[in-house]
Coordinates of C-alpha atoms in Angstrom, one line a residue:
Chain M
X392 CA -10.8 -29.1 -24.1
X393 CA -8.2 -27.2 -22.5
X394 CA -7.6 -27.5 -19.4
X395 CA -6.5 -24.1 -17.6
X396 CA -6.8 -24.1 -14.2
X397 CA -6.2 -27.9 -12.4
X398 CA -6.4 -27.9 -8.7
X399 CA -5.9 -31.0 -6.8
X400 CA -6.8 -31.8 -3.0
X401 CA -6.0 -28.2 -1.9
X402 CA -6.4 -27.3 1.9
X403 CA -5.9 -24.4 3.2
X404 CA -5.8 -23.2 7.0
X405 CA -6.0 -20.0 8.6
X406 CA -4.7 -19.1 11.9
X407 CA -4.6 -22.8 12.5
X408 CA -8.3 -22.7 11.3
X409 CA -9.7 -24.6 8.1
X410 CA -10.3 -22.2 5.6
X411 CA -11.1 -25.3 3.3
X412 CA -10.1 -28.7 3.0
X413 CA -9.2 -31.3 0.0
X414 CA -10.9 -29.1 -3.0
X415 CA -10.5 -30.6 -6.4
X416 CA -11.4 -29.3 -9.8
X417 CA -10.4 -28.6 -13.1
X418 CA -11.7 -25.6 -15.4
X419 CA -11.4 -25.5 -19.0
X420 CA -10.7 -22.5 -20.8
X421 CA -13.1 -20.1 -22.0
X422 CA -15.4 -19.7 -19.1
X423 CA -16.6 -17.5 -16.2
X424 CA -16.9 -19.2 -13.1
X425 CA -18.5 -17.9 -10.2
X426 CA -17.8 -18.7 -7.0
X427 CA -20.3 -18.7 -4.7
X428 CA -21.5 -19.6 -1.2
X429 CA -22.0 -17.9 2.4
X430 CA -19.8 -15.5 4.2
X431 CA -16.7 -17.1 5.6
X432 CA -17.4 -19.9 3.3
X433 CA -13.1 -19.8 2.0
X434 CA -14.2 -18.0 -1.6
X435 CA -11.3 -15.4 -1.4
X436 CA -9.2 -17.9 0.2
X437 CA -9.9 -19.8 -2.7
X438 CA -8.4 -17.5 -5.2
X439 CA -6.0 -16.2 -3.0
X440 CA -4.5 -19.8 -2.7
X441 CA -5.0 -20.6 -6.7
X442 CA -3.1 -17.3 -7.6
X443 CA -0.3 -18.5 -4.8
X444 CA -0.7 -15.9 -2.4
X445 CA -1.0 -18.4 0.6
X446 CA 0.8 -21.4 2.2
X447 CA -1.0 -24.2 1.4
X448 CA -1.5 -27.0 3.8
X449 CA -1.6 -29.3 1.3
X450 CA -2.8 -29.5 -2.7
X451 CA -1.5 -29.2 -5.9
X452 CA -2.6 -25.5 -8.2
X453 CA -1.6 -25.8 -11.8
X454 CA -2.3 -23.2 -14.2
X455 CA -1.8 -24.3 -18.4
X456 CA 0.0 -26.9 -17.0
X457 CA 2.7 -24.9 -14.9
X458 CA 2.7 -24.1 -11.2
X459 CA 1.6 -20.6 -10.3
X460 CA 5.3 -19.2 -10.3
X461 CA 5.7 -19.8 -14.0
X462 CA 2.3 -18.3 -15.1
X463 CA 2.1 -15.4 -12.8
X464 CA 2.6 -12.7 -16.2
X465 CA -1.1 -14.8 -17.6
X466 CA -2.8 -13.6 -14.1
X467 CA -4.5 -10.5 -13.2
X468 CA -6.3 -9.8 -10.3
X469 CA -9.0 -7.6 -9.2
X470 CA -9.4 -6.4 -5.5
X471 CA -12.3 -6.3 -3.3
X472 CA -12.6 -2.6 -3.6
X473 CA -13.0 -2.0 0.3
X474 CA -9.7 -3.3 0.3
X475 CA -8.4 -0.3 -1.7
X476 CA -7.1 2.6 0.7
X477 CA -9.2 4.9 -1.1
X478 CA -6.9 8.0 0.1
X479 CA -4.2 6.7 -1.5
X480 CA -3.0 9.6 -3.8
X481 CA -2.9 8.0 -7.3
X482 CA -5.0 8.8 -10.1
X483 CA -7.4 6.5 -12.2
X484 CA -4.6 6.3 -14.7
X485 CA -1.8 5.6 -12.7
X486 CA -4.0 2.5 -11.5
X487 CA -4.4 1.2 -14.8
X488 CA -0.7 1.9 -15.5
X489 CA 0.5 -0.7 -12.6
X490 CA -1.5 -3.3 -15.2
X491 CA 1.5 -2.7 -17.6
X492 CA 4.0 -3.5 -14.3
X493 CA 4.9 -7.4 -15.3
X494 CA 5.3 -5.9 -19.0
X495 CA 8.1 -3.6 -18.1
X496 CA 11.5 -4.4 -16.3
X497 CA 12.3 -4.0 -13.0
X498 CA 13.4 -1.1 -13.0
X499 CA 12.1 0.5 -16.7
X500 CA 9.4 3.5 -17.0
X501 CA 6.4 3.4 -19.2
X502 CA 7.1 2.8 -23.0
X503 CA 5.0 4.7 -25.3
X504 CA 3.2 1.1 -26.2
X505 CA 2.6 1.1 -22.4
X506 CA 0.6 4.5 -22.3
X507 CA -1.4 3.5 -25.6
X508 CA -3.0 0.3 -23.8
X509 CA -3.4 2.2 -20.4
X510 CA -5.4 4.6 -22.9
X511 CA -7.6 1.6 -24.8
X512 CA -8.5 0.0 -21.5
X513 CA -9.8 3.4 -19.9
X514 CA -11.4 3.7 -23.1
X515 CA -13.3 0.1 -23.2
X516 CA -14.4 0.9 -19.6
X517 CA -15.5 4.0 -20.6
X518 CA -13.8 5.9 -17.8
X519 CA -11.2 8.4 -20.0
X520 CA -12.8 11.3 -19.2
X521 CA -12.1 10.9 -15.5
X522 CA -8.5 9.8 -16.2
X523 CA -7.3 12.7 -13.8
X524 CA -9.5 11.8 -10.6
X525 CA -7.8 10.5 -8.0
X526 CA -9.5 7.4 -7.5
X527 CA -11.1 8.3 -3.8
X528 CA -13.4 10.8 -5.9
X529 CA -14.9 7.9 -8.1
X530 CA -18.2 6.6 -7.0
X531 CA -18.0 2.4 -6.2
X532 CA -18.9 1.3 -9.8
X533 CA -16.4 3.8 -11.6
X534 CA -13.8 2.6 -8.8
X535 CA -14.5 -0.9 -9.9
X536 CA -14.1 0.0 -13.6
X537 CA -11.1 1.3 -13.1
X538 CA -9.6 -1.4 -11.5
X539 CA -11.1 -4.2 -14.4
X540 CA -9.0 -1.6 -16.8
X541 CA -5.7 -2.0 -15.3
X542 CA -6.7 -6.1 -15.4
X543 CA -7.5 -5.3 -19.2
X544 CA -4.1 -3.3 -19.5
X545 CA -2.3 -6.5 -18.2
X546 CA -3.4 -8.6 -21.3
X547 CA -3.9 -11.6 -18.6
X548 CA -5.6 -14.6 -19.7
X549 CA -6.7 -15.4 -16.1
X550 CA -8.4 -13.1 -14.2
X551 CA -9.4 -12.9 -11.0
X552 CA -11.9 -10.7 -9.4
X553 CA -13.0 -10.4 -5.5
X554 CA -16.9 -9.6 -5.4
X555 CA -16.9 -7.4 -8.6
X556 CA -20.2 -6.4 -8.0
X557 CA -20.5 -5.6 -4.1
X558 CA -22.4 -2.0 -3.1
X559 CA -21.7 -0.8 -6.8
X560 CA -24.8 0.7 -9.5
X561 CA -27.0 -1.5 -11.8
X562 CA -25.3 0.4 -14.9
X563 CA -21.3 -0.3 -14.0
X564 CA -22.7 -3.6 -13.0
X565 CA -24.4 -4.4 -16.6
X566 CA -21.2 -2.6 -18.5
X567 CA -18.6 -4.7 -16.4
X568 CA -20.7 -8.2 -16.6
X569 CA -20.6 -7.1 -20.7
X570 CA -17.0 -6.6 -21.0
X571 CA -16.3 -9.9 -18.9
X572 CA -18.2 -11.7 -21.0
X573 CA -16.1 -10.2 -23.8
X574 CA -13.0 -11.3 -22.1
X575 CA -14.2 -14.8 -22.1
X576 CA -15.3 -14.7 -25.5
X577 CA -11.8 -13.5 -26.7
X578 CA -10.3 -16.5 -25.0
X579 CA -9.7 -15.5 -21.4
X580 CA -11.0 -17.1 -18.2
X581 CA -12.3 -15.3 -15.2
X582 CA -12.9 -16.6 -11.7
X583 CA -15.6 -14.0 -10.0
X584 CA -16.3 -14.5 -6.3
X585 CA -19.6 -13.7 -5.3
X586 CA -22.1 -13.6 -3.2
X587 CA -25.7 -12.6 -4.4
X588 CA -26.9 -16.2 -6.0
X589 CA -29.6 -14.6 -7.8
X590 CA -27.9 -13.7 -11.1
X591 CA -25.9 -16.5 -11.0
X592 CA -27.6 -17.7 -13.8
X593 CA -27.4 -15.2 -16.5
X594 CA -23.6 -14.2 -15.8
X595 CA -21.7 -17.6 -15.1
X596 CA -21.0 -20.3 -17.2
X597 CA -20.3 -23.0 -14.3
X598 CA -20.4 -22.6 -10.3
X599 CA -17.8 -23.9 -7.8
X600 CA -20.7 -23.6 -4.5
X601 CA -18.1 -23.4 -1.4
X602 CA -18.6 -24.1 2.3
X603 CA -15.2 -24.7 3.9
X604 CA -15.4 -27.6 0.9
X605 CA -16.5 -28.3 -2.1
X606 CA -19.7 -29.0 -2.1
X607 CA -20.6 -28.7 -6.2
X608 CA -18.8 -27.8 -9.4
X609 CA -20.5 -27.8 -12.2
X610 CA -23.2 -26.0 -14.7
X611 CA -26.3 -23.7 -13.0
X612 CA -28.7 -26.2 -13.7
X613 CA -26.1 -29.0 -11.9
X614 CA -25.7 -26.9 -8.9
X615 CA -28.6 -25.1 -8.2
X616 CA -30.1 -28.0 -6.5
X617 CA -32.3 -27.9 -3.3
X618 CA -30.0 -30.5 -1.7
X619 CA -26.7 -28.4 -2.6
X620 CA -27.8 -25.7 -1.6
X621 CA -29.0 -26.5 1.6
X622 CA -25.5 -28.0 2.6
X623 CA -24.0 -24.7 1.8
X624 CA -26.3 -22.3 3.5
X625 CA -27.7 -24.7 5.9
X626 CA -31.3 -24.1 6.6
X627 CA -31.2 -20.3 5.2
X628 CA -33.3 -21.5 2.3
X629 CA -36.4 -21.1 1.1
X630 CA -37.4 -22.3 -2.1
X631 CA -40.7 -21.7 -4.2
X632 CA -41.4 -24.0 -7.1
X633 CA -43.1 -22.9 -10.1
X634 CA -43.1 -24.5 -13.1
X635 CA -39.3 -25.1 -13.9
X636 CA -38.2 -22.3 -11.6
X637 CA -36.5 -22.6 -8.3
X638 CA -35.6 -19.5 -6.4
X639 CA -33.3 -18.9 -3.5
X640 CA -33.2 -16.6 -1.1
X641 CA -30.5 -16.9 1.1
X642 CA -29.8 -14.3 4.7
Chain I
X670 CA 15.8 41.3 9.3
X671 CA 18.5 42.3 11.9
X672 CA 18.5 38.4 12.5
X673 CA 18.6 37.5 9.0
X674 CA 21.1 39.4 8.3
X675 CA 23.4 38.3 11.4
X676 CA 22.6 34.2 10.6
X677 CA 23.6 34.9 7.1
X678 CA 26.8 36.4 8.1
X679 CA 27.5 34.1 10.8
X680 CA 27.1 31.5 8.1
X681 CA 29.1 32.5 5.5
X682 CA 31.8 32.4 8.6
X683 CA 31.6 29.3 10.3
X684 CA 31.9 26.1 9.1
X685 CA 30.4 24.1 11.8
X686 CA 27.3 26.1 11.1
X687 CA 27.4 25.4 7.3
X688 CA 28.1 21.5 8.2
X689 CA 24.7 22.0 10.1
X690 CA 22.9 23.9 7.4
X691 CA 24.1 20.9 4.8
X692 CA 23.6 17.5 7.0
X693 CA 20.3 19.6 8.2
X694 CA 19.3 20.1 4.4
X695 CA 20.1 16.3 3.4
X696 CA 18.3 14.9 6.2
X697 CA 15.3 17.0 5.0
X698 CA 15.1 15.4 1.4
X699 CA 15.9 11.7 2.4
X700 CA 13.4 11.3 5.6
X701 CA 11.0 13.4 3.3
X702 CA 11.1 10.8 0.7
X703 CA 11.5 7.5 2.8
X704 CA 8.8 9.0 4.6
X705 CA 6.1 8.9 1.9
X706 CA 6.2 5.2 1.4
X707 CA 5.9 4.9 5.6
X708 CA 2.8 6.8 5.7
X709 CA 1.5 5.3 2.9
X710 CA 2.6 2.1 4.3
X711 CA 0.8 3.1 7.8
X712 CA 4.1 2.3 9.3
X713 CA 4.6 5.2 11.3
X714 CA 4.6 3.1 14.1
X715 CA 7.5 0.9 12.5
X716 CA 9.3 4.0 11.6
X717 CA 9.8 5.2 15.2
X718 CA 10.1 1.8 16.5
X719 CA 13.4 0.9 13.5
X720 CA 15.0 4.2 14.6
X721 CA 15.0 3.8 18.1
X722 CA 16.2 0.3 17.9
X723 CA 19.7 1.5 15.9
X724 CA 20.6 2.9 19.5
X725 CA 22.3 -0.3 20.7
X726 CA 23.5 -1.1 16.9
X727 CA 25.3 2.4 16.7
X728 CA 26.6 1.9 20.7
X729 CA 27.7 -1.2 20.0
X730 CA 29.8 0.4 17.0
X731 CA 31.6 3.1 18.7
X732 CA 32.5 0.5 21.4
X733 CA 34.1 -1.7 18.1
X734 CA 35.4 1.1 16.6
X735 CA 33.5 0.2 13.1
X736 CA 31.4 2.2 11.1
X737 CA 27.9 3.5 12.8
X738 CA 26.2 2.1 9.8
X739 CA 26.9 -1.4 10.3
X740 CA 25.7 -1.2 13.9
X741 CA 22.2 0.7 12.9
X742 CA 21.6 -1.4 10.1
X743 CA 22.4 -4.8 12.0
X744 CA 19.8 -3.8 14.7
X745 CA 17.6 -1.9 13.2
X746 CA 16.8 -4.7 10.2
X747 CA 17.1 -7.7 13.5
X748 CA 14.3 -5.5 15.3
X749 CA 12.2 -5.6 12.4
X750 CA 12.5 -9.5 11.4
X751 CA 12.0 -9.6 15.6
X752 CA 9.1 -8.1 15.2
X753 CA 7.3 -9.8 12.0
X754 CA 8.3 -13.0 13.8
X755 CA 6.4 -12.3 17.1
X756 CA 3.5 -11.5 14.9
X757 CA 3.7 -14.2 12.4
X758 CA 4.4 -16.8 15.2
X759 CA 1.8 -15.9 17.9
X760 CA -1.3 -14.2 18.7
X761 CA 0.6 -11.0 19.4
X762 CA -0.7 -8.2 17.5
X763 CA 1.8 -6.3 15.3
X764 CA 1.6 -3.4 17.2
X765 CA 2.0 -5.0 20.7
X766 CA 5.2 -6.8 18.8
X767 CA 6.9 -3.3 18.1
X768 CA 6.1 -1.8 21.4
X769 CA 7.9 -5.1 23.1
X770 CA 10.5 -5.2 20.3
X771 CA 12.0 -1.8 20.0
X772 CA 11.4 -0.7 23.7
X773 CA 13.7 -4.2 24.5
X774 CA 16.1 -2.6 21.9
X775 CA 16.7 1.2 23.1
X776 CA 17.0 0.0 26.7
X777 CA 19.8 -2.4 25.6
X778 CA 21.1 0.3 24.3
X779 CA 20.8 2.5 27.6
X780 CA 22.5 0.5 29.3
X781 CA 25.1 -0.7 27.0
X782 CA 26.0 3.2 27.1
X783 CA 26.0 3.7 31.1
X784 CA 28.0 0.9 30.8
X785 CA 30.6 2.6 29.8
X786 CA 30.3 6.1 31.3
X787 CA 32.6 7.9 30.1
X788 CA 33.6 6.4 27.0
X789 CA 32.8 9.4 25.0
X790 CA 29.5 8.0 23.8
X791 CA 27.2 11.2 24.8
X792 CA 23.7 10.0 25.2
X793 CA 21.8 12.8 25.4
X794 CA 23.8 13.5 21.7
X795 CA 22.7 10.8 20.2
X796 CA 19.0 11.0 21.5
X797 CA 18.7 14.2 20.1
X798 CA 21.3 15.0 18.2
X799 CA 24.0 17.5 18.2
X800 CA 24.1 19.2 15.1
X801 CA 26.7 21.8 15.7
X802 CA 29.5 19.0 15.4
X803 CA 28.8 17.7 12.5
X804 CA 32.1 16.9 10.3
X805 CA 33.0 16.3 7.1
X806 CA 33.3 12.7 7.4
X807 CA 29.4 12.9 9.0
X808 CA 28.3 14.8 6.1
X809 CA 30.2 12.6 3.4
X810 CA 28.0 9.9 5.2
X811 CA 24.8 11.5 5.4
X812 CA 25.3 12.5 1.3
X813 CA 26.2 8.9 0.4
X814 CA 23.1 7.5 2.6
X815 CA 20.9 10.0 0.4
X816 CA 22.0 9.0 -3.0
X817 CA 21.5 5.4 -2.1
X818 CA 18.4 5.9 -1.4
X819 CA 17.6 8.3 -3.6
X820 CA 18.6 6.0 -6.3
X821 CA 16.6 2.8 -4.7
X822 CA 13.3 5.0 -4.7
X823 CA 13.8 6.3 -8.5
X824 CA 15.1 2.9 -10.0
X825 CA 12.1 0.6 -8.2
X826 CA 9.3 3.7 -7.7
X827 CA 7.0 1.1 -9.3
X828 CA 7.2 -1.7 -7.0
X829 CA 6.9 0.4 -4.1
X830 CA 4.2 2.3 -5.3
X831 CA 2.3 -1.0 -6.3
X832 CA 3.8 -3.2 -3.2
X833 CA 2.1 -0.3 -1.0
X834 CA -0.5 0.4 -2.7
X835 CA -2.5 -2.9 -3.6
X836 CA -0.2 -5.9 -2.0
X837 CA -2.3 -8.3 -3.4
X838 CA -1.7 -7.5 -6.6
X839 CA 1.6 -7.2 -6.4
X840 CA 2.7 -10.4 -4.9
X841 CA 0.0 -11.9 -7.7
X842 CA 2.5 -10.9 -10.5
X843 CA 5.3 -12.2 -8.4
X844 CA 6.6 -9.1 -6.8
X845 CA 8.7 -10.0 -3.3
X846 CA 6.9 -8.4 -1.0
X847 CA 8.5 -9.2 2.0
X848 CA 11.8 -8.6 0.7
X849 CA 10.8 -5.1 -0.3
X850 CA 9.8 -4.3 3.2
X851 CA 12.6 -5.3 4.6
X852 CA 14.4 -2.9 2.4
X853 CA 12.3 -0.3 3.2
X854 CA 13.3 -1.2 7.0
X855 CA 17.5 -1.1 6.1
X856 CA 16.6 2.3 4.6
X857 CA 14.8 3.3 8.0
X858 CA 17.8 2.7 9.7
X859 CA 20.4 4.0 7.1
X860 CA 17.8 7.1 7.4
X861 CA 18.1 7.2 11.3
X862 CA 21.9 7.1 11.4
X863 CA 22.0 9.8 9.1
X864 CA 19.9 11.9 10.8
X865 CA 21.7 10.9 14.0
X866 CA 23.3 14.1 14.4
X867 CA 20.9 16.7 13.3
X868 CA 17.6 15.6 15.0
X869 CA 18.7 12.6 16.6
X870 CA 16.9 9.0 17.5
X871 CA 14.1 10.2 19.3
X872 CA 12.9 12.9 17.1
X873 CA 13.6 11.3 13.6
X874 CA 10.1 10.1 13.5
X875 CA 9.1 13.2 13.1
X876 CA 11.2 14.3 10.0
X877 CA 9.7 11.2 8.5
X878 CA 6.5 11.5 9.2
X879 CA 5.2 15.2 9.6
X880 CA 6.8 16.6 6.0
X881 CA 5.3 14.0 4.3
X882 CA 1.3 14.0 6.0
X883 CA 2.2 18.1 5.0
X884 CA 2.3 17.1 1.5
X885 CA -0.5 14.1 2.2
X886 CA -2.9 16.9 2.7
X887 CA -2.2 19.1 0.0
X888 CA -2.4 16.7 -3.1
X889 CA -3.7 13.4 -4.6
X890 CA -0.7 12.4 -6.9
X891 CA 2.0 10.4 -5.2
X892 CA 5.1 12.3 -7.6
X893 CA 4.1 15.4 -6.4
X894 CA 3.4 14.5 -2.6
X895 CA 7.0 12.9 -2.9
X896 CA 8.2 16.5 -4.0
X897 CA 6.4 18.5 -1.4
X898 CA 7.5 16.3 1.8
X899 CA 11.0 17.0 0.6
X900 CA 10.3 20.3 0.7
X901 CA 8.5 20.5 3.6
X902 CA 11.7 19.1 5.4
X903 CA 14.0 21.0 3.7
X904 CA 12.3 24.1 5.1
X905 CA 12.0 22.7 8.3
X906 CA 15.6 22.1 8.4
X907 CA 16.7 26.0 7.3
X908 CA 14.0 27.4 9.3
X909 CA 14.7 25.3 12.4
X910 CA 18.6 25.6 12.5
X911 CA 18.3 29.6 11.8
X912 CA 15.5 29.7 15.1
X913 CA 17.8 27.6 17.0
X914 CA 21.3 29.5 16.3
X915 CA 18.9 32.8 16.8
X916 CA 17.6 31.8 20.4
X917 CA 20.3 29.1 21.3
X918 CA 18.1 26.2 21.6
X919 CA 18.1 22.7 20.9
X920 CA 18.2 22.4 17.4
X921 CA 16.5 19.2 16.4
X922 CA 13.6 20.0 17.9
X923 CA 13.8 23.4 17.1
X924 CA 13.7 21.8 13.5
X925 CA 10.4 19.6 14.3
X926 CA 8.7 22.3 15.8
X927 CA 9.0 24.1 12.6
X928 CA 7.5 21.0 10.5
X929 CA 4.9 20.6 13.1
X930 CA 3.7 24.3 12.8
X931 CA 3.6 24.1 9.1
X932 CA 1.6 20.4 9.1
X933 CA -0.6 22.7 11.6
X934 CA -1.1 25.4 8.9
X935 CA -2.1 22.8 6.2
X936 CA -4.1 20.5 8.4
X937 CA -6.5 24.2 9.3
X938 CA -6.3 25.9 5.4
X939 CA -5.2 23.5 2.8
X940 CA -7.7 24.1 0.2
X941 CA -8.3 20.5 -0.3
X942 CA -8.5 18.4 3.3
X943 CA -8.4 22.0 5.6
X944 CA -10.7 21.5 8.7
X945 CA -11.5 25.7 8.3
X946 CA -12.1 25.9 4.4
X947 CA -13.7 22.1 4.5
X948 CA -16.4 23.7 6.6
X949 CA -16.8 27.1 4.8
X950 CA -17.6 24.8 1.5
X951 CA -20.0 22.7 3.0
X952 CA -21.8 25.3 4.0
X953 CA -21.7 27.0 1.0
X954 CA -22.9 23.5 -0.8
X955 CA -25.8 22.7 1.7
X956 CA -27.0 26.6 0.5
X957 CA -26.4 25.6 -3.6
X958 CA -28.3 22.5 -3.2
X959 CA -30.9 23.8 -1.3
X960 CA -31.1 27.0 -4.2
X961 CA -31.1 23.7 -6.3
X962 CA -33.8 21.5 -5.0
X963 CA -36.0 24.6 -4.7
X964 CA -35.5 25.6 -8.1
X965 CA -36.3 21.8 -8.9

């Protein structure tokens, strides 16, 4: 299989702290992988240092085979929305338009092509209509939309998204968990930090569980272990076995 | 009207007073623009801390007999590397780095100058500007600093816009961050020196700042807000040199006084953020929704 994203003994410090230390993995296309574990655990240091936003302490990130400089045109990335400045005066679809950025040159203005796919990806996220907000007057879901559109008007094959589904409504929620899954099914991988372990299930297809280290990668059923999960959230688990089912509740 | 009538006159006369009306004009549109990106930035800080800091670059300068320029960019770009440094490089906080950084620079300056009293280096005109000797050669340099920048902010509007807006994503598609506020800080101080004359190193701030929260307040589309602020200093900059040839006073801050009122105006009755209408709404929404939950 192909191998998309290889990352070899990564550390990363911050403020002379550990954010994480010797990480190792390698993710095959195809796939959402959520990346889980407890606040402060390095999960958007994680992605942060795979996209090569950070100085690394040490590690090797290769994405299809190429370091992160060469790919950067295959990578989108979706904020943590409370990172947005929600003030900031730009309309839904001048967000999605800065998706079409790494298409155009440096210093070249939208191309009719440009417009059409800022147009489709409103459309798939079913946010047209409010093309004209400015995005401060969009509720947390429809902000959240908005910003998966301009990662849809990028045409990436690797996205990245920074707790998706933080303090946003079950319906964005379900239509955004649908259309990643589309993504993925056209081809594309997608890394989704995030913190709620209780659908992990249903909307990943492997879990890299994080605290400060590696602790697992692998499938659900490989991660989802008492043992695991214990070295990740120390003793802030509780389990209740019945039948095959183990749930988690983490604080 | 009597006023009017006499500034317009006394206008069409005097050439130092057209030399004012012009540098006072271009100063309007190029801060206004620049100083978009620095509130949108939240730089405003940074803005008053790059101008003050081209006081020993443009001393320096005179004493050399080169161009003002060189001096207010050399200093005013060192100050800002001075201060990412301190903040990269210890547990300084950025904005106790500026307030160490820029003060350390205008004092240098100060003293440079009384130095060498009586040089011909007037402080006072350089701290806030002297706009009634403005010469050609200023205002060839003040119009060539405008299309500069000008052209900078047309030809890369996109990676500002994206650089400020989500930084993130920008340096995710390999956009160079750094280098692009860096830029932004060489325009600051190619901003300040042209300003030098007409509002001067202490009060340049505010031609950055106030035209462009004006036009903050009154829409949600970064084009347009970029239009407003340069008309919001434009205005400023008539209004405030007609007040100040009309009652002989200073007439860069006779110019900021007239931005301030109008930010004043908007920040009360803009029909978007105003404080007055904001509460007259609410009001009138708490009375709809209670009409609607009874009605429910």
């Amino acid at each position: 299989m192909k191998i998309v994203v290889d990352v070899r003994n990564l550390s990363v410090s911050y403020d002379g702290k550990k954010a994480f230390e010797d990480i190792s993995f390698s993710i095959p296309a195809k796939q959402i992988v959520g990346i889980i574990g407890p606040n402060g655990s390095g999960k958007s240091t994680l992605i942060k240092a795979i996209m090569g936003l950070l100085v690394v302490d040490q590690g090797i990130v290769s994405i299809m085979n190429q370091p992160v400089s060469r790919a950067r045109k295959k990578i989108a990335y979706v904020p943590q929305r409370n990172a947005i400045d929600s003030d900031f005066p730009v309309l839904v679809e001048d967000v999605v338009m800065m998706g079409r950025y790494p298409h155009m040159s440096w210093w070249g203005f939208p191309s009719a092509k440009d417009r059409q796919v800022t147009e489709e990806s409103l459309i798939r996220v079913g946010m047209i209509e409010l093309r004209k907000r400015q995005i401060g007057q969009l509720s947390g879901g429809q902000q959240q939309r908005v910003f998966l559109a301009r990662a849809l008007a990028q045409e990436a094959e690797l996205l990245f998204l920074d707790e998706p589904f933080a303090g946003i409504d079950i319906a964005s929620e379900g239509m955004i968990m649908k259309l990643l899954k589309n993504l993925r099914d056209q081809g594309n991988t997608l890394f989704v930090v995030h913190h709620d372990l209780s659908k992990a299930e249903s909307y990943f297809d492997s879990l890299i569980l994080l605290k400060n280290k590696l602790i697992v990668y692998g499938k659900w059923e490989d991660v989802f272990k008492l043992e695991y999960l214990r070295m990740a959230y120390d003793d802030r688990v509780a389990t209740f076995t019945t039948d095959n089912e183990l749930m988690v509740v983490n604080g | 009207m009597e006023n009017l009538i006499f500034f317009i006159d006394a206008l069409a006369k005097y050439q130092y007073l057209q030399n004012a009306m012009a540098a006072g004009i271009m100063v309007g549109i190029v801060c206004g623009i620049i100083g978009c990106f620095i509130i949108l930035r939240g730089m405003a800080l940074m803005g008053d801390a790059i101008s003050h800091a081209v006081l020993p670059g443009v001393v320096i300068a005179y004493f050399l007999g080169i161009s003002f320029f060189i001096g207010a960019v050399v200093t005013g770009v060192l100050t800002a590397l001075g201060i990412g440094y301190i903040s990269q490089n210890s547990k300084i906080k950025h904005d106790s780095a500026i307030g160490i950084m820029f003060t350390a620079a205008f004092a240098l300056g100060v003293v440079l100058i009384t130095l060498r009293r009586g040089t011909g280096v007037d402080l006072w005109h350089i701290l806030f500007g002297n706009v009634l000797a403005v010469s050609r050669a200023d205002l060839w340099m003040t119009f060539i600093i405008g299309v500069v920048v000008l052209l900078s902010i047309v030809l890369f509007y996109k990676q500002l816009l994206l650089s400020t807006f989500d930084p993130t994503m920008a340096r995710a598609i390999g956009l160079p961050t750094k280098l692009i506020h860096y830029l932004l800080m060489l325009m600051l101080s190619l901003v300040t020196v042209a300003s030098l004359k007409t509002v001067g190193i202490v009060l340049v701030v505010a031609m950055l700042i106030t035209p462009g929260a004006t036009a903050y307040l009154l829409t949600n589309r970064l084009q347009v807000m970029l239009v407003l602020s340069v008309m919001f200093g434009v205005f400023s900059s008539i209004v405030g040199v007609y007040f100040s040839f009309i009652y002989d006073v200073a007439t860069g801050a006779s110019i900021v006084l007239v931005a301030s009122i109008l930010f004043a105006f908007c920040f009360f009755f803009s029909p978007k953020q105003g404080i007055i209408l904001r509460g007259f709404r609410s009001r009138t929404l708490r009375i709809e929704n209670q009409v609607k939950k009874e009605t429910w």
